[in-house]
Coordinates of N, CA and C in Angstrom, one line a residue:
X1 N -10.4 7.4 -10.8 CA -11.0 6.4 -10.2 C -11.5 7.6 -8.8
X2 N -12.2 7.2 -8.3 CA -12.6 7.9 -7.1 C -11.8 7.6 -5.6
X3 N -11.6 8.4 -5.1 CA -10.2 8.4 -4.0 C -10.6 8.4 -3.0
X4 N -9.6 6.9 -1.9 CA -10.0 6.6 -1.2 C -9.6 8.0 0.2
X5 N -10.1 7.6 1.5 CA -10.3 8.1 2.4 C -9.2 7.8 3.7
X6 N -8.6 8.7 4.2 CA -7.8 8.0 5.6 C -8.5 8.8 6.9
X7 N -8.8 8.4 7.8 CA -9.4 9.1 9.1 C -8.4 9.0 9.9
X8 N -8.6 10.5 10.8 CA -7.2 10.8 11.2 C -7.9 11.6 12.1
X9 N -7.6 11.2 13.5 CA -8.2 11.6 14.8 C -7.6 12.4 15.3
X10 N -8.1 13.5 16.3 CA -7.0 14.9 16.7 C -7.7 14.3 18.7
X11 N -6.6 14.8 19.8 CA -6.9 14.9 20.7 C -7.7 16.5 21.0
X12 N -8.2 16.5 22.2 CA -9.3 17.9 22.7 C -7.8 18.7 22.6
X13 N -6.6 18.5 23.2 CA -6.0 19.3 23.2 C -5.0 19.6 22.1
X14 N -5.2 18.5 21.6 CA -4.5 19.3 19.6 C -5.0 19.3 18.6
X15 N -6.1 20.0 18.9 CA -6.9 19.9 17.4 C -6.4 20.2 16.5
X16 N -7.1 19.8 15.2 CA -6.8 20.0 13.9 C -7.3 21.5 13.8
X17 N -7.0 22.2 12.9 CA -6.9 23.2 12.6 C -7.6 23.6 11.2
X18 N -8.8 24.2 10.6 CA -9.2 23.2 9.1 C -9.2 24.5 8.2
X19 N -8.9 24.8 7.4 CA -9.3 26.1 6.1 C -10.5 26.5 6.6
X20 N -11.0 27.7 6.6 CA -12.2 28.3 6.3 C -13.1 27.9 5.5
X21 N -13.0 27.3 4.3 CA -13.7 27.0 3.6 C -14.0 25.5 3.6
X22 N -13.7 24.8 4.7 CA -13.3 23.4 4.9 C -15.2 22.8 5.3
X23 N -15.5 21.6 4.5 CA -16.5 21.3 4.8 C -16.6 20.9 6.3
X24 N -17.5 20.8 7.0 CA -17.5 20.1 8.8 C -18.9 18.6 8.7
X25 N -18.5 17.9 9.4 CA -19.7 16.9 9.5 C -19.4 16.5 10.6
X26 N -20.1 16.4 11.7 CA -20.4 15.9 13.3 C -20.5 14.4 13.2
X27 N -20.0 13.7 14.0 CA -19.9 12.3 14.0 C -20.2 11.4 15.1
X28 N -20.9 11.0 15.5 CA -20.9 10.4 17.1 C -21.2 9.1 17.2
X29 N -20.0 8.1 17.6 CA -19.3 6.8 17.7 C -21.0 6.3 18.6
X30 N -20.8 4.8 18.4 CA -21.8 3.8 19.3 C -21.3 3.8 20.8
X31 N -20.4 4.7 21.2 CA -20.3 5.3 22.6 C -20.5 6.3 22.8
X32 N -21.0 6.9 22.3 CA -21.5 8.5 22.4 C -20.6 9.6 22.4
X33 N -18.8 9.2 21.7 CA -17.8 10.5 21.9 C -18.1 11.2 20.6
X34 N -18.1 12.3 20.8 CA -18.3 13.3 19.4 C -17.2 13.5 18.5
X35 N -17.4 13.9 17.8 CA -16.3 14.4 17.1 C -16.8 15.3 15.7
X36 N -15.8 16.1 15.3 CA -16.1 17.4 13.7 C -15.5 16.5 13.0
X37 N -15.9 16.1 12.4 CA -14.7 16.0 10.8 C -14.8 16.7 9.5
X38 N -13.3 17.0 9.4 CA -13.7 18.3 8.1 C -12.7 17.4 6.7
X39 N -14.3 17.2 6.1 CA -13.8 17.2 4.9 C -13.0 17.5 3.8
X40 N -12.0 17.2 3.1 CA -10.9 17.5 2.1 C -11.7 17.8 0.8
X41 N -11.1 18.0 -0.2 CA -11.7 18.8 -1.4 C -11.2 17.3 -2.8
X42 N -11.7 17.2 -3.1 CA -11.7 16.3 -4.1 C -10.4 16.8 -5.3
X43 N -9.6 16.1 -5.4 CA -8.9 16.7 -6.5 C -9.4 16.9 -8.1
X44 N -9.4 17.8 -8.7 CA -10.2 18.5 -10.1 C -9.1 17.9 -10.6
X45 N -9.5 17.0 -11.9 CA -8.5 16.5 -13.1 C -8.2 17.9 -13.8
X46 N -7.1 17.6 -14.2 CA -6.8 19.4 -15.1 C -6.1 19.0 -16.2
X47 N -6.5 19.8 -17.5 CA -6.0 19.2 -19.0 C -4.1 18.9 -18.5
X48 N -3.7 20.1 -17.6 CA -2.6 20.2 -17.5 C -1.6 19.1 -16.7
X49 N -2.3 18.3 -16.3 CA -1.3 17.5 -15.5 C -0.9 16.7 -16.3
X50 N 0.2 16.4 -15.3 CA 1.9 15.8 -16.5 C 2.4 17.2 -17.2
X51 N 2.5 18.4 -17.1 CA 2.4 19.0 -18.0 C 3.8 19.5 -18.1
X52 N 4.8 19.4 -16.5 CA 6.1 19.3 -16.4 C 6.9 18.2 -17.2
X53 N 6.7 17.2 -17.4 CA 7.1 16.0 -18.4 C 7.1 16.7 -19.9
X54 N 7.8 16.4 -20.6 CA 8.1 16.6 -22.2 C 7.0 15.2 -22.5
X55 N 6.5 15.5 -23.8 CA 6.1 14.7 -24.6 C 6.9 13.4 -24.7
X56 N 8.7 13.6 -25.1 CA 9.2 13.2 -25.6 C 9.5 12.1 -24.6
X57 N 9.6 12.7 -23.1 CA 10.0 11.9 -22.1 C 8.9 10.9 -21.7
X58 N 7.6 11.2 -21.6 CA 6.2 10.2 -21.7 C 6.7 9.1 -22.8
X59 N 6.9 9.5 -24.0 CA 6.8 8.5 -24.8 C 8.2 7.7 -24.8
X60 N 9.2 7.8 -24.2 CA 10.0 7.5 -23.5 C 9.9 5.9 -22.5
X61 N 9.0 6.7 -21.4 CA 8.6 5.9 -21.0 C 7.6 4.7 -21.4
X62 N 6.8 5.2 -22.1 CA 6.0 4.2 -22.4 C 6.6 3.1 -23.3
X63 N 7.8 3.7 -23.9 CA 8.5 2.5 -24.6 C 9.4 1.7 -24.1
X64 N 9.5 1.9 -22.5 CA 10.1 1.3 -22.0 C 8.9 0.0 -20.9
X65 N 9.5 -1.2 -21.0 CA 8.9 -2.4 -20.4 C 9.1 -2.4 -18.8
X66 N 8.2 -2.7 -18.1 CA 8.6 -3.0 -16.7 C 9.6 -3.2 -16.4
X67 N 10.2 -4.6 -16.9 CA 11.4 -5.1 -16.3 C 12.6 -3.9 -16.6
X68 N 12.7 -3.0 -17.5 CA 13.3 -2.4 -17.8 C 13.3 -1.2 -16.5
X69 N 12.2 -0.9 -16.3 CA 11.7 0.7 -15.3 C 12.4 -0.2 -14.0
X70 N 12.6 -1.3 -13.7 CA 13.3 -2.1 -12.4 C 14.6 -2.7 -12.8
X71 N 15.2 -1.9 -13.7 CA 16.5 -2.7 -13.8 C 17.3 -1.5 -12.9
X72 N 16.9 -0.4 -11.9 CA 17.8 0.1 -11.1 C 18.1 -0.9 -9.5
X73 N 16.9 -1.3 -9.9 CA 17.6 -2.3 -8.7 C 18.7 -3.5 -8.5
X74 N 18.8 -3.7 -9.4 CA 20.2 -4.7 -10.2 C 21.1 -4.4 -8.5
X75 N 21.0 -5.5 -7.9 CA 22.7 -5.8 -7.4 C 22.1 -5.2 -6.2
X76 N 21.1 -4.7 -6.1 CA 20.6 -4.4 -4.9 C 19.5 -5.6 -3.7
X77 N 19.7 -5.6 -2.7 CA 18.8 -6.6 -2.0 C 18.0 -6.0 -0.7
X78 N 17.0 -6.5 -0.5 CA 16.1 -5.5 0.9 C 15.5 -6.7 1.4
X79 N 14.9 -6.4 2.6 CA 15.2 -6.9 3.6 C 13.7 -6.6 4.7
X80 N 13.1 -8.0 5.5 CA 12.2 -7.8 5.7 C 12.0 -8.5 6.9
X81 N 11.9 -8.0 8.0 CA 11.9 -8.8 9.8 C 10.4 -9.1 10.2
X82 N 10.4 -10.2 10.3 CA 9.0 -10.8 11.2 C 9.2 -11.7 12.4
X83 N 9.1 -11.0 13.2 CA 9.4 -12.2 14.2 C 11.0 -12.5 14.2
X84 N 10.6 -14.2 14.7 CA 12.1 -14.6 14.4 C 12.7 -15.3 13.2
X85 N 12.3 -14.6 12.1 CA 13.0 -14.6 10.6 C 13.2 -13.4 10.2
X86 N 14.2 -13.5 9.5 CA 14.4 -11.9 8.5 C 14.9 -12.8 6.9
X87 N 13.7 -11.9 5.7 CA 13.9 -12.3 4.6 C 14.5 -11.5 3.8
X88 N 15.8 -11.7 3.0 CA 16.1 -11.0 2.6 C 16.2 -11.4 0.9
X89 N 15.6 -10.3 0.2 CA 14.8 -10.5 -1.7 C 16.3 -10.2 -2.2
X90 N 17.1 -10.6 -3.0 CA 17.7 -9.8 -3.8 C 17.2 -9.7 -5.0
X91 N 17.6 -8.6 -6.2 CA 16.8 -8.9 -7.4 C 17.6 -9.8 -8.0
X92 N 17.3 -10.5 -9.2 CA 17.5 -11.3 -9.9 C 19.0 -12.0 -9.1
X93 N 18.5 -12.2 -7.9 CA 19.2 -12.9 -7.1 C 18.6 -14.0 -6.3
X94 N 18.9 -14.5 -5.1 CA 18.2 -14.9 -4.0 C 17.2 -14.3 -3.4
X95 N 16.1 -15.3 -2.6 CA 15.2 -14.9 -1.8 C 15.6 -16.0 -1.0
X96 N 16.2 -15.2 0.4 CA 16.2 -16.3 1.9 C 15.4 -16.0 2.6
X97 N 15.3 -16.8 3.6 CA 14.8 -16.9 4.9 C 16.0 -17.0 6.1
X98 N 15.8 -16.1 6.6 CA 17.5 -16.8 8.0 C 16.9 -16.1 9.3
X99 N 17.4 -16.8 10.2 CA 17.7 -16.7 11.3 C 18.8 -16.4 12.1
X100 N 19.4 -15.1 12.5 CA 20.5 -14.7 13.1 C 20.7 -15.2 14.3
X101 N 21.8 -15.6 15.5 CA 22.1 -15.6 16.4 C 22.3 -14.2 17.2
X102 N 21.6 -14.0 17.8 CA 21.7 -12.5 18.8 C 22.7 -12.1 19.3
X103 N 23.4 -13.3 19.8 CA 24.3 -13.1 20.9 C 25.9 -13.3 19.5
X104 N 25.8 -13.8 18.8 CA 27.0 -13.4 17.8 C 26.4 -12.5 16.4
X105 N 27.3 -11.4 16.4 CA 26.5 -10.5 14.8 C 27.2 -11.1 14.0
X106 N 25.9 -11.1 12.9 CA 25.9 -11.7 11.8 C 25.8 -13.2 11.7
X107 N 25.9 -13.8 12.7 CA 26.2 -15.4 12.4 C 24.9 -16.4 12.6
X108 N 24.5 -16.8 11.4 CA 23.7 -17.5 11.1 C 23.0 -19.0 12.0
X109 N 22.3 -18.7 11.9 CA 21.9 -20.7 12.9 C 20.6 -21.6 11.9
X110 N 20.0 -20.5 10.9 CA 19.2 -21.5 10.1 C 19.2 -20.6 9.5
X111 N 19.1 -21.3 7.9 CA 18.7 -20.7 6.6 C 18.1 -21.7 5.7
X112 N 16.9 -20.6 5.1 CA 16.3 -21.6 4.0 C 16.1 -20.3 2.8
X113 N 16.5 -21.5 1.3 CA 16.5 -20.6 -0.2 C 14.9 -20.5 -0.4
X114 N 14.4 -19.8 -0.1 CA 12.8 -19.5 -1.1 C 13.0 -19.5 -2.4
X115 N 13.9 -19.3 -2.9 CA 13.9 -19.2 -4.5 C 15.2 -19.0 -4.9
X116 N 15.7 -19.0 -6.6 CA 16.5 -18.1 -7.0 C 15.9 -17.7 -8.5
X117 N 16.1 -16.5 -8.6 CA 15.7 -16.1 -9.9 C 16.0 -16.9 -10.9
X118 N 14.3 -17.0 -11.9 CA 15.2 -17.9 -13.0 C 13.9 -17.1 -14.5
X119 N 14.8 -16.8 -15.5 CA 14.4 -15.7 -16.1 C 13.6 -16.2 -17.1
X120 N 13.6 -17.8 -17.5 CA 12.5 -18.7 -17.9 C 11.3 -18.7 -17.5
X121 N 11.5 -19.0 -16.0 CA 10.4 -19.0 -15.4 C 9.6 -18.1 -15.1
X122 N 10.0 -17.2 -15.2 CA 9.8 -15.3 -15.5 C 8.9 -15.1 -16.6
X123 N 9.7 -15.6 -18.0 CA 9.3 -15.7 -19.2 C 8.0 -16.1 -19.6
X124 N 8.1 -17.4 -19.2 CA 6.3 -18.1 -19.2 C 5.5 -17.4 -18.5
X125 N 5.7 -16.9 -17.3 CA 4.9 -16.5 -16.4 C 3.9 -15.3 -17.3
X126 N 5.1 -14.5 -18.1 CA 4.5 -13.3 -19.0 C 4.3 -13.6 -20.2
X127 N 4.1 -15.1 -20.6 CA 3.6 -15.2 -21.8 C 2.6 -14.3 -22.9
X128 N 1.6 -14.3 -21.9 CA 0.8 -13.8 -22.8 C 0.4 -12.5 -22.9
X129 N 0.9 -12.0 -21.5 CA 0.8 -10.5 -20.7 C 1.7 -9.8 -20.1
X130 N 2.2 -8.5 -20.3 CA 3.3 -8.0 -19.7 C 2.7 -8.2 -18.2
X131 N 1.5 -7.2 -17.7 CA 1.6 -7.2 -16.5 C 0.0 -8.1 -16.2
X132 N -0.2 -8.4 -15.4 CA -1.0 -9.4 -14.5 C -1.5 -8.7 -13.9
X133 N -2.8 -9.3 -13.2 CA -3.6 -8.7 -12.3 C -4.1 -9.7 -11.1
X134 N -3.9 -8.9 -10.0 CA -4.3 -9.7 -8.6 C -5.5 -8.8 -8.0
X135 N -6.3 -10.2 -8.0 CA -7.7 -9.8 -7.7 C -8.1 -9.8 -6.4
X136 N -8.7 -9.0 -5.8 CA -8.3 -8.7 -4.5 C -9.9 -8.9 -3.4
X137 N -9.4 -10.4 -2.6 CA -10.5 -11.5 -2.1 C -11.5 -10.6 -1.5
X138 N -11.4 -9.5 -0.9 CA -12.5 -9.1 -0.2 C -13.4 -7.8 -1.2
X139 N -12.8 -7.8 -2.3 CA -13.8 -7.1 -3.4 C -14.3 -7.7 -4.3
X140 N -15.4 -7.6 -5.3 CA -15.3 -8.1 -6.5 C -15.1 -7.5 -7.5
X141 N -14.7 -6.6 -7.4 CA -14.2 -5.1 -7.9 C -12.4 -5.0 -8.2
X142 N -12.1 -4.9 -6.7 CA -10.9 -4.1 -6.8 C -9.9 -5.3 -7.0
X143 N -8.5 -4.4 -7.9 CA -7.7 -5.4 -8.6 C -6.4 -4.9 -8.3
X144 N -5.2 -5.2 -8.4 CA -3.9 -5.0 -8.3 C -3.0 -5.4 -9.0
X145 N -2.5 -4.2 -10.4 CA -1.8 -4.8 -11.7 C -0.6 -5.0 -10.9
X146 N 0.7 -6.0 -11.1 CA 1.6 -6.3 -10.9 C 2.5 -6.9 -12.1
X147 N 4.0 -6.8 -11.7 CA 4.9 -7.6 -13.0 C 5.5 -8.2 -12.0
X148 N 5.7 -9.5 -12.2 CA 6.1 -10.7 -11.3 C 7.5 -11.1 -12.2
X149 N 8.0 -11.5 -11.0 CA 9.1 -12.5 -11.1 C 9.2 -13.8 -10.3
X150 N 9.5 -15.1 -11.0 CA 9.6 -16.5 -10.6 C 11.3 -17.0 -9.8
X151 N 11.3 -16.9 -8.5 CA 12.4 -17.6 -8.1 C 11.9 -18.8 -7.7
X152 N 13.0 -19.6 -8.0 CA 12.8 -21.3 -7.9 C 13.6 -22.1 -7.8
X153 N 13.5 -23.1 -7.6 CA 14.6 -24.4 -7.0 C 15.5 -23.7 -6.0
X154 N 14.6 -23.3 -4.5 CA 14.9 -23.3 -3.4 C 15.5 -24.5 -2.4
X155 N 15.5 -24.6 -1.4 CA 15.7 -25.7 -0.5 C 14.5 -25.9 -0.3
X156 N 15.0 -27.7 -0.7 CA 13.8 -28.8 -0.4 C 13.0 -28.6 0.7
X157 N 11.5 -28.5 0.6 CA 10.4 -28.7 1.2 C 10.4 -30.4 2.4
X158 N 10.4 -30.1 3.7 CA 10.4 -31.9 4.0 C 8.9 -32.0 3.7
X159 N 7.8 -31.2 3.8 CA 6.7 -32.0 3.7 C 6.1 -32.3 2.3
X160 N 6.6 -31.9 1.2 CA 6.4 -32.0 0.0 C 7.5 -32.3 -0.8
X161 N 9.1 -32.5 -0.7 CA 9.5 -33.1 -1.5 C 10.1 -32.4 -2.4
X162 N 9.5 -31.2 -2.2 CA 9.6 -30.3 -4.1 C 10.6 -29.1 -3.5
X163 N 11.5 -28.4 -4.3 CA 11.9 -27.3 -4.0 C 10.9 -26.0 -3.6
X164 N 11.5 -25.2 -2.9 CA 10.4 -24.0 -2.2 C 10.7 -23.2 -3.7
X165 N 9.8 -22.2 -3.8 CA 9.6 -21.2 -5.2 C 8.9 -20.3 -5.0
X166 N 9.1 -19.1 -5.4 CA 8.6 -17.9 -4.6 C 7.9 -16.9 -6.2
X167 N 7.0 -16.8 -6.1 CA 6.4 -15.7 -6.8 C 6.7 -14.0 -6.4
X168 N 7.7 -13.2 -6.8 CA 7.4 -12.0 -6.4 C 7.0 -11.2 -7.6
X169 N 5.5 -10.2 -6.5 CA 4.9 -9.1 -7.5 C 5.4 -7.8 -7.1
X170 N 5.8 -6.9 -8.5 CA 6.7 -5.6 -8.0 C 4.8 -5.2 -8.2
X171 N 4.6 -3.8 -7.5 CA 3.0 -2.9 -7.6 C 3.7 -1.7 -7.7
X172 N 2.7 -0.7 -8.5 CA 3.2 0.8 -8.2 C 2.7 1.0 -6.6
X173 N 3.6 1.7 -6.4 CA 3.3 2.5 -4.9 C 3.6 3.9 -4.7
X174 N 2.6 4.8 -4.4 CA 2.8 6.2 -4.3 C 4.0 6.5 -3.2
X175 N 4.0 5.5 -2.0 CA 4.4 6.1 -1.0 C 6.2 6.6 -1.2
X176 N 7.0 6.0 -2.6 CA 8.1 6.4 -2.8 C 9.1 5.9 -2.0
X177 N 8.6 4.5 -1.7 CA 9.5 4.0 -1.2 C 9.7 2.1 -1.5
X178 N 11.0 1.7 -1.4 CA 11.4 0.6 -2.0 C 11.2 -0.1 -0.9
X179 N 10.2 -1.3 -0.6 CA 10.1 -2.1 -0.2 C 9.3 -3.6 0.1
X180 N 9.6 -4.5 1.1 CA 8.6 -5.6 0.7 C 7.7 -5.2 1.4
X181 N 6.5 -5.2 1.0 CA 5.5 -4.9 2.0 C 4.7 -6.5 2.7
X182 N 4.7 -7.6 2.2 CA 4.1 -9.0 2.3 C 5.0 -10.2 1.7
X183 N 4.6 -11.1 3.0 CA 5.0 -12.2 2.6 C 4.2 -13.4 2.9
X184 N 3.6 -14.1 1.4 CA 2.8 -14.9 2.2 C 2.7 -16.5 1.7
X185 N 2.6 -17.6 2.4 CA 3.0 -18.7 2.1 C 1.6 -19.7 1.5
X186 N 1.4 -19.7 0.7 CA 0.5 -20.6 -0.2 C 0.6 -21.0 -1.2
X187 N 0.4 -22.3 -1.7 CA 0.5 -24.0 -0.2 C 1.3 -23.4 0.1
X188 N 1.6 -24.8 0.8 CA 3.0 -25.1 1.6 C 4.2 -25.0 0.9
X189 N 5.2 -24.2 1.2 CA 6.9 -24.0 0.5 C 6.6 -23.0 -0.5
X190 N 5.5 -22.9 -1.0 CA 5.0 -21.9 -2.3 C 4.2 -20.4 -1.5
X191 N 5.9 -19.3 -1.6 CA 5.9 -18.1 -1.5 C 4.8 -17.0 -2.2
X192 N 3.9 -15.7 -1.7 CA 4.1 -15.0 -2.5 C 4.6 -13.6 -1.9
X193 N 5.7 -12.8 -2.7 CA 5.3 -11.4 -1.7 C 5.5 -10.8 -3.1
X194 N 5.1 -9.2 -1.9 CA 4.5 -8.3 -2.9 C 5.2 -7.3 -2.3
X195 N 6.0 -6.1 -3.3 CA 7.2 -5.1 -3.4 C 6.8 -4.1 -3.8
X196 N 7.1 -3.2 -3.4 CA 6.3 -1.6 -3.6 C 7.9 -1.4 -4.5
X197 N 7.1 -1.0 -5.5 CA 8.1 0.0 -6.7 C 7.7 0.8 -7.1
X198 N 7.9 2.1 -6.4 CA 7.3 3.2 -7.2 C 7.6 3.9 -8.7
X199 N 8.7 3.1 -9.2 CA 9.4 3.2 -10.5 C 7.9 2.5 -11.3
X200 N 7.2 1.8 -11.1 CA 6.3 1.3 -12.2 C 5.3 2.1 -12.5
X201 N 4.9 3.2 -11.2 CA 3.8 4.0 -11.5 C 4.3 5.2 -12.6
X202 N 5.4 5.1 -13.5 CA 5.7 5.7 -14.0 C 4.8 4.9 -15.8
X203 N 4.7 3.9 -15.4 CA 4.1 3.0 -16.8 C 2.8 3.8 -17.2
X204 N 2.5 3.4 -18.4 CA 0.9 3.8 -18.6 C 0.5 2.4 -18.5
X205 N 0.6 1.2 -18.2 CA -0.4 0.2 -18.0 C -0.7 0.2 -16.1
X206 N 0.2 1.0 -15.3 CA 0.0 1.2 -14.0 C -0.6 2.0 -13.2
X207 N -0.4 3.7 -14.3 CA -1.0 4.6 -13.9 C -2.8 4.1 -13.8
X208 N -3.2 3.7 -14.3 CA -4.6 3.9 -14.6 C -5.0 3.0 -12.9
X209 N -4.1 2.2 -12.2 CA -4.6 1.9 -11.1 C -4.4 2.7 -9.9
X210 N -3.6 3.7 -10.0 CA -3.5 4.8 -9.1 C -4.9 5.4 -8.8
X211 N -5.0 5.9 -7.1 CA -5.7 6.4 -6.4 C -5.1 7.3 -5.8
X212 N -6.0 8.3 -5.8 CA -5.4 10.1 -4.5 C -6.6 9.3 -3.3
X213 N -5.2 9.5 -2.6 CA -5.5 9.4 -1.0 C -6.1 11.0 -0.6
X214 N -7.3 10.6 0.2 CA -7.4 12.0 0.8 C -7.5 11.9 2.5
X215 N -7.3 13.1 3.2 CA -7.6 12.6 4.5 C -8.6 13.6 5.4
X216 N -9.5 12.6 5.6 CA -10.3 13.3 6.9 C -9.8 13.5 8.1
X217 N -9.5 14.4 8.6 CA -9.4 15.2 10.3 C -10.5 15.0 10.9
X218 N -10.1 14.7 11.6 CA -11.9 14.5 13.1 C -11.3 15.2 14.4
X219 N -11.7 15.9 14.9 CA -11.2 16.1 16.2 C -12.6 15.9 17.3
X220 N -11.6 15.5 18.7 CA -12.3 15.1 19.9 C -12.8 16.5 20.1
X221 N -14.5 16.6 20.4 CA -14.8 17.3 21.4 C -15.6 17.0 22.4
X222 N -15.5 17.9 23.7 CA -16.7 17.5 24.7 C -18.1 17.8 24.6
X223 N -18.8 16.8 25.1 CA -20.2 16.9 24.9 C -20.7 18.8 24.9
X224 N -20.3 19.8 26.3 CA -20.6 20.7 26.2 C -20.4 21.5 24.8
X225 N -18.9 22.0 24.5 CA -18.5 22.6 23.3 C -18.7 21.7 22.0
X226 N -19.6 20.8 22.0 CA -20.1 20.1 20.6 C -21.6 20.7 20.5
X227 N -22.5 20.6 21.8 CA -23.5 21.6 21.7 C -23.6 23.0 21.5
X228 N -22.5 23.7 22.1 CA -22.3 24.8 21.4 C -22.3 25.2 20.3
X229 N -21.2 24.4 19.4 CA -20.9 24.8 18.1 C -21.7 24.2 17.4
X230 N -22.6 23.3 18.1 CA -23.9 22.9 17.1 C -25.1 24.2 17.0
X231 N -25.6 24.7 18.0 CA -26.2 25.9 18.0 C -25.5 26.9 17.4
X232 N -24.2 27.6 17.5 CA -23.3 28.5 16.7 C -23.7 27.9 15.2
X233 N -23.5 26.6 14.3 CA -23.2 26.8 13.0 C -24.2 26.1 12.6
X234 N -25.4 26.2 13.0 CA -26.7 25.3 12.7 C -27.3 26.1 11.4
X235 N -27.0 26.9 11.0 CA -27.3 27.9 10.0 C -26.7 27.1 8.5
X236 N -25.0 27.0 9.3 CA -24.2 26.0 7.8 C -25.2 24.7 7.3
X237 N -24.0 24.4 6.4 CA -24.4 23.1 5.5 C -23.8 22.0 6.1
X238 N -23.4 22.4 7.3 CA -22.9 21.2 7.7 C -23.6 20.3 8.4
X239 N -23.3 18.4 8.4 CA -24.5 17.5 8.4 C -24.4 17.3 9.9
X240 N -25.1 16.7 10.5 CA -24.6 15.8 11.9 C -24.9 14.2 10.9
X241 N -24.1 13.6 12.0 CA -24.2 12.4 11.5 C -24.0 11.4 12.5
X242 N -24.5 10.2 12.4 CA -24.2 8.9 13.3 C -23.7 8.1 12.8
X243 N -22.1 7.6 13.3 CA -21.3 7.0 12.5 C -21.3 5.9 13.7
X244 N -22.0 4.9 13.8 CA -22.3 3.4 15.0 C -21.6 2.7 14.0
X245 N -21.4 2.8 12.6 CA -20.4 1.4 12.2 C -18.9 2.1 11.5
X246 N -18.9 3.1 11.9 CA -17.1 3.7 11.7 C -16.5 2.6 12.9
X247 N -15.8 2.5 12.2 CA -14.3 1.7 13.6 C -13.8 2.9 13.7
X248 N -13.4 3.0 15.3 CA -12.8 4.4 16.0 C -11.7 3.8 16.3
X249 N -10.2 4.9 15.8 CA -9.2 4.3 16.6 C -8.5 5.4 17.2
X250 N -7.1 5.1 18.2 CA -6.8 6.2 18.8 C -6.5 7.5 18.2
X251 N -6.5 8.9 18.9 CA -6.0 9.2 18.3 C -4.5 9.3 17.8
X252 N -4.5 10.5 16.3 CA -2.9 10.6 16.0 C -3.0 9.2 15.0
X253 N -3.9 8.4 15.0 CA -4.1 7.4 13.9 C -4.7 7.3 13.0
X254 N -4.5 6.3 12.0 CA -5.3 6.5 10.7 C -5.9 5.4 10.4
X255 N -7.0 5.7 9.8 CA -7.9 4.0 9.1 C -8.0 4.9 7.2
X256 N -8.5 3.6 6.8 CA -8.6 3.8 5.5 C -10.1 3.4 5.1
X257 N -10.6 4.0 4.0 CA -12.1 3.6 3.2 C -12.0 3.6 2.3
X258 N -12.5 3.1 1.5 CA -13.0 3.6 0.1 C -14.3 4.4 0.0
X259 N -14.6 5.5 -0.9 CA -15.5 5.9 -0.6 C -16.6 5.0 -1.4
X260 N -17.9 4.7 -1.1 CA -18.9 4.0 -1.6 C -19.4 4.7 -2.8

């Protein structure tokens, strides 16, 4: 798949130092600020990719199910803090929404169980396929593969009269971190959790969804410096671009964009 790009902006006093053969593109935002952006090289596919893993190891990974790869999470709980609430997800256990009193350490003042892991409900969810696909509403083509667990029979919902329940979606993530990346409630008292699980990236069903991320480093330049550099490098293959539709972020921050 084509790579995605992150834009990294650098201040005048702390510019990015590119490699000599790095392609440079000049950009101007809608406010007239000048930038020189250095394009990374796309990684080339190599027939030796994955050569560090033996064929036996690859075969073993292929035989293991996503559930088996997730076994390392057993007896572990993960937390996410969102304002007033703390969410606690215990693998094969409970998913809770808790508020702790700040004046008394570990003193719970409110608690809702958003579901308890149910193996049968999970099996029904995967009756037709081991890996499900979450469509991206912002794109007609983009999708995210996930392996889900069902957490049911939570605290009764006052609005619907039914027990709360949650679908936990485990996704491949290149970050290398185990974490709850998002929690959404829709419809009322029914929740969807996205959990980043790097171990799933080892499974063939998830590998095809992985996309490389490349960083485009952009240096802020003064108008005088910009004009001097433009004259000095005019014979080069660099291209001057007016990027009026690019969202400019503060220095030392990143944004991301898909390659069109």
